[in-house]
């Protein structure tokens, strides 16, 4: 079983362990098209600027994000990846009783524990396909001062309606509870307007939206993300709490180029959706797997019928040159679960061949 807060994407550690530098990493949920050529060129064109300090105001980047995502630029704060902002927020607001749905992204809990918050779980039900238990969640808000929601949820891939989240935010406000909604995978969804709650920002001062730019734009090594909140005091205090040079100059230029590359964004959504459907359909044909229907670029699997736990499955796949995400360390899951990313067709076929060979 992986350590409690261990993540996917540990390709360097896996390569060092196996001596194989050609491992295919299905444990990190990154855009299968990889880095945009326009973004790569922007990075190369600006390498010389690393002799200067980064722009602390990041006005151009905030304005571009504001235009693309329809968010007022003054409500935006930039981060060295979205995760940095989770920690900054917790250190600013100092929550005492935090509510998490489970299973979900582990950095919410880790950020909350960094300020000694008490963690409370609202568990999702496998029998109900990990859907949001709206009434149960609303009841659980009592005496909680912060709630984290991931939409689409990681690792289950469950997508929650904006209407249901709006109901949660309204009840949270009545309970003096601050809500963080992580929309880091929302870029992969063509009709994201039906699910994003950014339209609530102006009317809700107890809401902060987190958005990673590393997943969809394939920038995990550069680190780039943002948060948006209409409470000016929260944004002001977060800006004071973070490193003023937290986003390096290459990440800033990459972000600007990525947001301008409309062809890449459109092609990424189309290609990824095609491969999501392909991989889901092929995996669903394998009788010993329970495959949960994905909404974005990762798929949760229950491997219980294979007669092995997730640690053994991980090891066998690693020996076949493939890294998967062992989900045993997610509260609310167990050694019956693994998560795989959606990649290019050739890589997806290699994964399918590897899984099928286990069943022979």
Short mmCIF file of C-alpha atoms in Angstrom, two decimals:
data_model
loop_
_atom_site.label_atom_id
_atom_site.label_comp_id
_atom_site.label_asym_id
_atom_site.label_seq_id
_atom_site.Cartn_x
_atom_site.Cartn_y
_atom_site.Cartn_z
CA UNK A 1 0.00 0.00 0.00
CA UNK A 2 1.38 3.45 -0.88
CA UNK A 3 2.04 6.00 1.85
CA UNK A 4 -1.00 8.02 2.99
CA UNK A 5 -0.28 11.12 0.89
CA UNK A 6 1.62 9.44 -1.94
CA UNK A 7 0.53 10.48 -5.44
CA UNK A 8 0.62 9.12 -8.93
CA UNK A 9 3.15 10.48 -11.40
CA UNK A 10 6.18 9.13 -9.50
CA UNK A 11 7.82 8.14 -12.77
CA UNK A 12 11.37 8.96 -11.65
CA UNK A 13 11.13 6.75 -8.57
CA UNK A 14 9.62 3.91 -10.61
CA UNK A 15 12.34 4.20 -13.25
CA UNK A 16 15.05 4.15 -10.55
CA UNK A 17 13.46 1.06 -9.00
CA UNK A 18 13.12 -0.89 -12.23
CA UNK A 19 15.99 0.50 -14.27
CA UNK A 20 13.47 1.07 -17.07
CA UNK A 21 13.44 4.63 -18.42
CA UNK A 22 10.75 3.79 -20.99
CA UNK A 23 7.91 3.19 -18.53
CA UNK A 24 4.47 4.34 -19.66
CA UNK A 25 2.93 6.42 -16.89
CA UNK A 26 -0.80 5.81 -16.53
CA UNK A 27 -0.73 7.05 -12.94
CA UNK A 28 -0.75 10.80 -13.75
CA UNK A 29 -3.81 12.36 -15.39
CA UNK A 30 -2.15 14.62 -17.97
CA UNK A 31 -3.43 15.63 -21.42
CA UNK A 32 -2.45 12.74 -23.73
CA UNK A 33 -1.53 15.17 -26.51
CA UNK A 34 1.32 16.47 -24.38
CA UNK A 35 2.81 19.93 -24.62
CA UNK A 36 1.42 22.29 -27.24
CA UNK A 37 4.00 23.25 -29.89
CA UNK A 38 3.08 26.88 -29.38
CA UNK A 39 3.67 26.59 -25.63
CA UNK A 40 6.98 24.81 -26.18
CA UNK A 41 8.11 27.60 -28.50
CA UNK A 42 7.06 30.24 -25.98
CA UNK A 43 9.15 28.53 -23.31
CA UNK A 44 12.18 28.33 -25.61
CA UNK A 45 11.79 31.95 -26.70
CA UNK A 46 11.81 33.15 -23.10
CA UNK A 47 14.57 31.03 -21.59
CA UNK A 48 16.80 34.11 -21.56
CA UNK A 49 14.40 35.84 -19.18
CA UNK A 50 15.35 33.54 -16.29
CA UNK A 51 18.06 36.09 -15.41
CA UNK A 52 15.23 38.40 -14.27
CA UNK A 53 12.81 38.02 -11.36
CA UNK A 54 9.32 36.92 -12.41
CA UNK A 55 6.52 39.47 -12.69
CA UNK A 56 4.86 39.46 -9.26
CA UNK A 57 1.68 41.22 -10.43
CA UNK A 58 1.05 38.82 -13.34
CA UNK A 59 -1.52 41.29 -14.67
CA UNK A 60 -1.33 40.05 -18.26
CA UNK A 61 -1.83 36.44 -17.24
CA UNK A 62 -4.70 37.26 -14.87
CA UNK A 63 -6.40 39.30 -17.60
CA UNK A 64 -6.05 36.41 -20.05
CA UNK A 65 -7.45 33.93 -17.53
CA UNK A 66 -10.27 36.36 -16.80
CA UNK A 67 -11.17 36.51 -20.49
CA UNK A 68 -10.99 32.76 -21.13
CA UNK A 69 -12.81 31.68 -17.96
CA UNK A 70 -15.10 34.70 -17.55
CA UNK A 71 -13.73 35.67 -14.15
CA UNK A 72 -12.97 39.21 -12.96
CA UNK A 73 -9.16 39.52 -12.92
CA UNK A 74 -9.16 41.17 -9.48
CA UNK A 75 -10.70 37.97 -8.09
CA UNK A 76 -7.80 35.80 -9.33
CA UNK A 77 -4.68 34.70 -7.48
CA UNK A 78 -1.93 32.76 -9.23
CA UNK A 79 -0.21 29.71 -7.81
CA UNK A 80 2.83 27.51 -8.30
CA UNK A 81 0.36 24.84 -9.27
CA UNK A 82 -3.12 24.69 -7.77
CA UNK A 83 -1.92 22.73 -4.73
CA UNK A 84 0.15 25.63 -3.40
CA UNK A 85 -3.03 27.68 -3.09
CA UNK A 86 -4.74 25.01 -0.98
CA UNK A 87 -2.02 25.42 1.64
CA UNK A 88 -2.04 29.21 1.40
CA UNK A 89 -5.81 29.29 1.90
CA UNK A 90 -5.67 26.99 4.92
CA UNK A 91 -2.90 29.04 6.51
CA UNK A 92 -4.94 32.22 5.96
CA UNK A 93 -8.34 30.97 7.15
CA UNK A 94 -7.08 28.52 9.81
CA UNK A 95 -10.05 26.10 9.63
CA UNK A 96 -10.68 23.98 12.71
CA UNK A 97 -13.18 21.41 11.41
CA UNK A 98 -12.83 20.45 7.76
CA UNK A 99 -15.28 18.32 5.79
CA UNK A 100 -14.10 16.16 2.89
CA UNK A 101 -15.99 13.83 0.63
CA UNK A 102 -14.14 10.54 0.38
CA UNK A 103 -12.51 9.28 -1.69
CA UNK A 104 -11.02 12.47 -3.12
CA UNK A 105 -7.71 14.23 -3.82
CA UNK A 106 -5.46 13.78 -0.79
CA UNK A 107 -3.90 17.26 -0.76
CA UNK A 108 -7.09 18.75 0.68
CA UNK A 109 -6.60 16.70 3.81
CA UNK A 110 -2.87 17.32 3.90
CA UNK A 111 -3.33 21.10 3.57
CA UNK A 112 -5.97 21.08 6.32
CA UNK A 113 -3.77 18.98 8.62
CA UNK A 114 -0.93 21.46 8.10
CA UNK A 115 -2.92 23.90 10.28
CA UNK A 116 -4.00 21.19 12.75
CA UNK A 117 -7.59 21.02 11.51
CA UNK A 118 -9.81 18.09 12.46
CA UNK A 119 -10.75 16.03 9.41
CA UNK A 120 -14.31 14.76 8.90
CA UNK A 121 -15.35 12.52 6.01
CA UNK A 122 -18.60 12.29 4.08
CA UNK A 123 -18.13 8.94 2.34
CA UNK A 124 -19.29 8.31 -1.19
CA UNK A 125 -20.99 4.99 -1.88
CA UNK A 126 -19.58 2.56 -4.43
CA UNK A 127 -23.04 1.01 -4.70
CA UNK A 128 -24.37 4.38 -5.86
CA UNK A 129 -21.52 4.91 -8.36
CA UNK A 130 -19.86 7.46 -6.06
CA UNK A 131 -22.58 10.04 -6.71
CA UNK A 132 -22.74 13.12 -4.48
CA UNK A 133 -24.96 12.30 -1.44
CA UNK A 134 -26.57 15.73 -1.38
CA UNK A 135 -28.73 15.45 1.74
CA UNK A 136 -26.06 13.61 3.70
CA UNK A 137 -23.50 16.24 2.74
CA UNK A 138 -25.78 19.12 3.75
CA UNK A 139 -26.42 17.53 7.16
CA UNK A 140 -22.66 17.00 7.59
CA UNK A 141 -21.99 20.74 7.17
CA UNK A 142 -23.09 21.46 10.74
CA UNK A 143 -20.19 22.77 12.85
CA UNK A 144 -17.76 22.59 9.91
CA UNK A 145 -15.88 25.71 8.83
CA UNK A 146 -14.44 24.47 5.53
CA UNK A 147 -15.57 22.03 2.83
CA UNK A 148 -13.52 20.74 -0.09
CA UNK A 149 -15.24 19.46 -3.23
CA UNK A 150 -13.51 18.16 -6.34
CA UNK A 151 -15.52 18.39 -9.56
CA UNK A 152 -15.00 16.19 -11.51
CA UNK A 153 -13.96 14.16 -8.50
CA UNK A 154 -10.55 12.53 -8.43
CA UNK A 155 -10.14 9.50 -8.44
CA UNK A 156 -13.75 8.43 -9.08
CA UNK A 157 -14.33 10.57 -12.18
CA UNK A 158 -17.78 11.52 -10.88
CA UNK A 159 -19.14 14.76 -12.29
CA UNK A 160 -21.49 16.85 -10.14
CA UNK A 161 -24.03 19.31 -11.51
CA UNK A 162 -23.55 23.02 -10.89
CA UNK A 163 -27.09 23.09 -9.51
CA UNK A 164 -26.28 20.58 -6.74
CA UNK A 165 -23.05 22.32 -5.80
CA UNK A 166 -24.90 25.64 -5.67
CA UNK A 167 -27.29 24.08 -3.14
CA UNK A 168 -24.33 22.91 -1.06
CA UNK A 169 -22.71 26.36 -1.19
CA UNK A 170 -25.96 27.99 -0.07
CA UNK A 171 -26.33 25.66 2.92
CA UNK A 172 -22.63 26.06 3.73
CA UNK A 173 -23.04 29.82 3.89
CA UNK A 174 -25.90 29.40 6.35
CA UNK A 175 -23.55 27.26 8.48
CA UNK A 176 -20.64 29.75 8.24
CA UNK A 177 -18.69 27.20 6.22
CA UNK A 178 -16.21 28.20 3.52
CA UNK A 179 -16.37 26.07 0.35
CA UNK A 180 -13.46 25.20 -1.93
CA UNK A 181 -14.45 23.72 -5.29
CA UNK A 182 -11.58 22.23 -7.29
CA UNK A 183 -12.32 22.38 -11.03
CA UNK A 184 -8.86 21.31 -12.18
CA UNK A 185 -10.17 18.83 -14.77
CA UNK A 186 -13.05 20.97 -16.02
CA UNK A 187 -11.12 22.02 -19.16
CA UNK A 188 -11.53 18.51 -20.56
CA UNK A 189 -15.33 18.88 -20.62
CA UNK A 190 -16.80 20.55 -23.70
CA UNK A 191 -20.01 21.59 -21.92
CA UNK A 192 -18.24 22.67 -18.74
CA UNK A 193 -20.72 25.53 -18.31
CA UNK A 194 -23.26 22.96 -17.09
CA UNK A 195 -20.95 21.91 -14.25
CA UNK A 196 -18.63 24.79 -13.32
CA UNK A 197 -19.76 27.07 -10.48
CA UNK A 198 -17.69 30.09 -11.49
CA UNK A 199 -20.95 31.95 -12.17
CA UNK A 200 -21.60 31.80 -8.41
CA UNK A 201 -18.45 33.72 -7.52
CA UNK A 202 -19.91 37.21 -7.56
CA UNK A 203 -22.78 36.33 -5.24
CA UNK A 204 -20.97 33.99 -2.84
CA UNK A 205 -18.25 35.25 -0.52
CA UNK A 206 -17.81 31.82 1.02
CA UNK A 207 -16.66 30.22 -2.25
CA UNK A 208 -13.21 29.78 -3.75
CA UNK A 209 -12.61 27.91 -7.01
CA UNK A 210 -9.29 26.15 -7.55
CA UNK A 211 -8.12 25.50 -11.11
CA UNK A 212 -4.96 23.70 -12.15
CA UNK A 213 -3.42 24.50 -15.53
CA UNK A 214 -0.99 21.58 -15.39
CA UNK A 215 -3.45 18.80 -16.26
CA UNK A 216 -5.13 20.05 -19.43
CA UNK A 217 -2.13 22.00 -20.74
CA UNK A 218 0.40 19.27 -19.79
CA UNK A 219 2.55 21.53 -17.58
CA UNK A 220 3.05 19.51 -14.36
CA UNK A 221 6.79 20.08 -14.38
CA UNK A 222 6.44 23.87 -14.64
CA UNK A 223 3.65 24.18 -12.03
CA UNK A 224 0.84 26.63 -12.78
CA UNK A 225 -2.63 27.14 -11.38
CA UNK A 226 -5.01 29.78 -10.07
CA UNK A 227 -7.80 30.35 -7.61
CA UNK A 228 -10.76 32.71 -7.85
CA UNK A 229 -12.78 34.27 -5.04
CA UNK A 230 -14.97 37.37 -4.90
CA UNK A 231 -14.03 38.08 -1.28
CA UNK A 232 -11.34 40.73 -1.74
CA UNK A 233 -10.08 40.25 1.80
CA UNK A 234 -9.44 36.54 1.25
CA UNK A 235 -7.51 37.28 -1.95
CA UNK A 236 -5.55 40.06 -0.23
CA UNK A 237 -4.54 37.83 2.66
CA UNK A 238 -3.61 34.96 0.37
CA UNK A 239 -1.38 37.26 -1.66
CA UNK A 240 0.36 38.34 1.54
CA UNK A 241 0.83 34.75 2.67
CA UNK A 242 2.47 33.35 -0.46
CA UNK A 243 5.91 33.80 -1.98
CA UNK A 244 5.69 36.96 -4.17
CA UNK A 245 7.70 35.21 -6.94
CA UNK A 246 5.77 31.95 -6.71
CA UNK A 247 5.16 31.60 -10.47
CA UNK A 248 8.36 31.56 -12.50
CA UNK A 249 8.72 33.52 -15.72
CA UNK A 250 8.60 30.46 -18.00
CA UNK A 251 5.39 29.21 -16.40
CA UNK A 252 3.83 32.65 -16.90
CA UNK A 253 4.74 32.72 -20.60
CA UNK A 254 3.61 29.12 -21.02
CA UNK A 255 0.26 29.97 -19.46
CA UNK A 256 -0.29 32.91 -21.79
CA UNK A 257 0.62 30.85 -24.86
CA UNK A 258 -1.55 27.93 -23.74
CA UNK A 259 -4.62 30.09 -23.30
CA UNK A 260 -4.10 31.60 -26.75
CA UNK A 261 -3.83 28.18 -28.43
CA UNK A 262 -7.50 27.62 -29.26
CA UNK A 263 -6.75 24.83 -31.74
CA UNK A 264 -4.87 22.82 -29.11
CA UNK A 265 -7.68 23.29 -26.60
CA UNK A 266 -10.35 22.19 -29.08
CA UNK A 267 -8.31 19.24 -30.37
CA UNK A 268 -7.45 18.13 -26.83
CA UNK A 269 -11.09 17.92 -25.80
CA UNK A 270 -12.04 16.03 -28.96
CA UNK A 271 -9.12 13.59 -28.91
CA UNK A 272 -9.33 12.89 -25.19
CA UNK A 273 -13.06 12.25 -25.34
CA UNK A 274 -12.53 9.77 -28.18
CA UNK A 275 -9.86 7.90 -26.22
CA UNK A 276 -11.89 8.00 -22.99
CA UNK A 277 -14.76 6.29 -24.79
CA UNK A 278 -12.45 3.79 -26.47
CA UNK A 279 -10.61 2.77 -23.31
CA UNK A 280 -13.80 2.59 -21.25
CA UNK A 281 -15.55 0.39 -23.82
CA UNK A 282 -12.58 -1.96 -24.19
CA UNK A 283 -12.01 -2.31 -20.45
CA UNK A 284 -15.72 -2.89 -19.89
CA UNK A 285 -15.48 -6.00 -22.09
CA UNK A 286 -13.11 -7.64 -19.60
CA UNK A 287 -15.29 -9.76 -17.29
CA UNK A 288 -13.13 -9.55 -14.16
CA UNK A 289 -13.09 -5.75 -13.98
CA UNK A 290 -15.64 -3.32 -12.62
CA UNK A 291 -15.11 -0.16 -14.67
CA UNK A 292 -16.62 3.12 -13.50
CA UNK A 293 -17.84 5.38 -16.25
CA UNK A 294 -15.41 8.30 -16.61
CA UNK A 295 -16.21 11.93 -17.22
CA UNK A 296 -12.65 13.06 -17.90
CA UNK A 297 -9.19 11.62 -18.62
CA UNK A 298 -8.93 8.93 -15.94
CA UNK A 299 -10.82 5.74 -15.12
CA UNK A 300 -11.35 4.02 -11.77
CA UNK A 301 -11.24 0.21 -11.76
CA UNK A 302 -12.33 -2.34 -9.16
CA UNK A 303 -10.03 -5.35 -9.58
CA UNK A 304 -11.41 -7.51 -6.75
CA UNK A 305 -12.42 -10.36 -9.08
CA UNK A 306 -8.86 -10.66 -10.37
CA UNK A 307 -7.97 -12.34 -7.09
CA UNK A 308 -5.21 -9.88 -6.23
CA UNK A 309 -4.95 -6.57 -4.43
CA UNK A 310 -3.94 -3.24 -5.93
CA UNK A 311 -0.34 -3.52 -4.70
CA UNK A 312 0.12 -6.81 -6.56
CA UNK A 313 -1.63 -5.47 -9.66
CA UNK A 314 0.64 -2.41 -9.57
CA UNK A 315 3.74 -4.59 -9.38
CA UNK A 316 2.68 -6.88 -12.23
CA UNK A 317 1.87 -3.91 -14.45
CA UNK A 318 5.19 -2.29 -13.54
CA UNK A 319 6.98 -5.43 -14.68
CA UNK A 320 5.16 -5.01 -17.98
CA UNK A 321 6.46 -1.43 -18.30
CA UNK A 322 3.30 0.34 -17.15
CA UNK A 323 2.68 2.49 -14.06
CA UNK A 324 -0.87 2.61 -12.67
CA UNK A 325 -2.23 4.41 -9.61
CA UNK A 326 -2.69 2.16 -6.60
CA UNK A 327 -5.75 3.66 -4.85
CA UNK A 328 -5.44 1.77 -1.56
CA UNK A 329 -4.34 4.92 0.28
CA UNK A 330 -7.53 6.87 -0.53
CA UNK A 331 -9.91 7.09 2.45
CA UNK A 332 -13.10 5.44 1.24
CA UNK A 333 -11.34 3.02 -1.12
CA UNK A 334 -9.27 -0.12 -0.52
CA UNK A 335 -6.83 -2.49 -2.15
CA UNK A 336 -9.57 -3.39 -4.64
CA UNK A 337 -9.09 -0.17 -6.61
CA UNK A 338 -6.68 1.26 -9.16
CA UNK A 339 -6.91 4.32 -11.38
CA UNK A 340 -5.56 4.66 -14.89
CA UNK A 341 -5.09 7.74 -17.02
CA UNK A 342 -6.25 8.02 -20.62
CA UNK A 343 -3.36 8.34 -23.04
CA UNK A 344 -2.74 8.03 -26.78
CA UNK A 345 -4.21 5.09 -28.71
CA UNK A 346 -0.92 3.18 -29.03
CA UNK A 347 -0.27 3.49 -25.29
CA UNK A 348 -3.88 2.66 -24.42
CA UNK A 349 -3.61 -0.51 -26.48
CA UNK A 350 -0.44 -1.51 -24.62
CA UNK A 351 -2.29 -1.11 -21.34
CA UNK A 352 -5.19 -3.20 -22.62
CA UNK A 353 -2.80 -5.94 -23.77
CA UNK A 354 -1.10 -5.93 -20.37
CA UNK A 355 -4.38 -6.18 -18.45
CA UNK A 356 -5.66 -8.94 -20.73
CA UNK A 357 -2.45 -10.92 -20.24
CA UNK A 358 -3.05 -10.93 -16.47
CA UNK A 359 -6.39 -12.66 -17.07
CA UNK A 360 -5.02 -15.40 -19.29
#
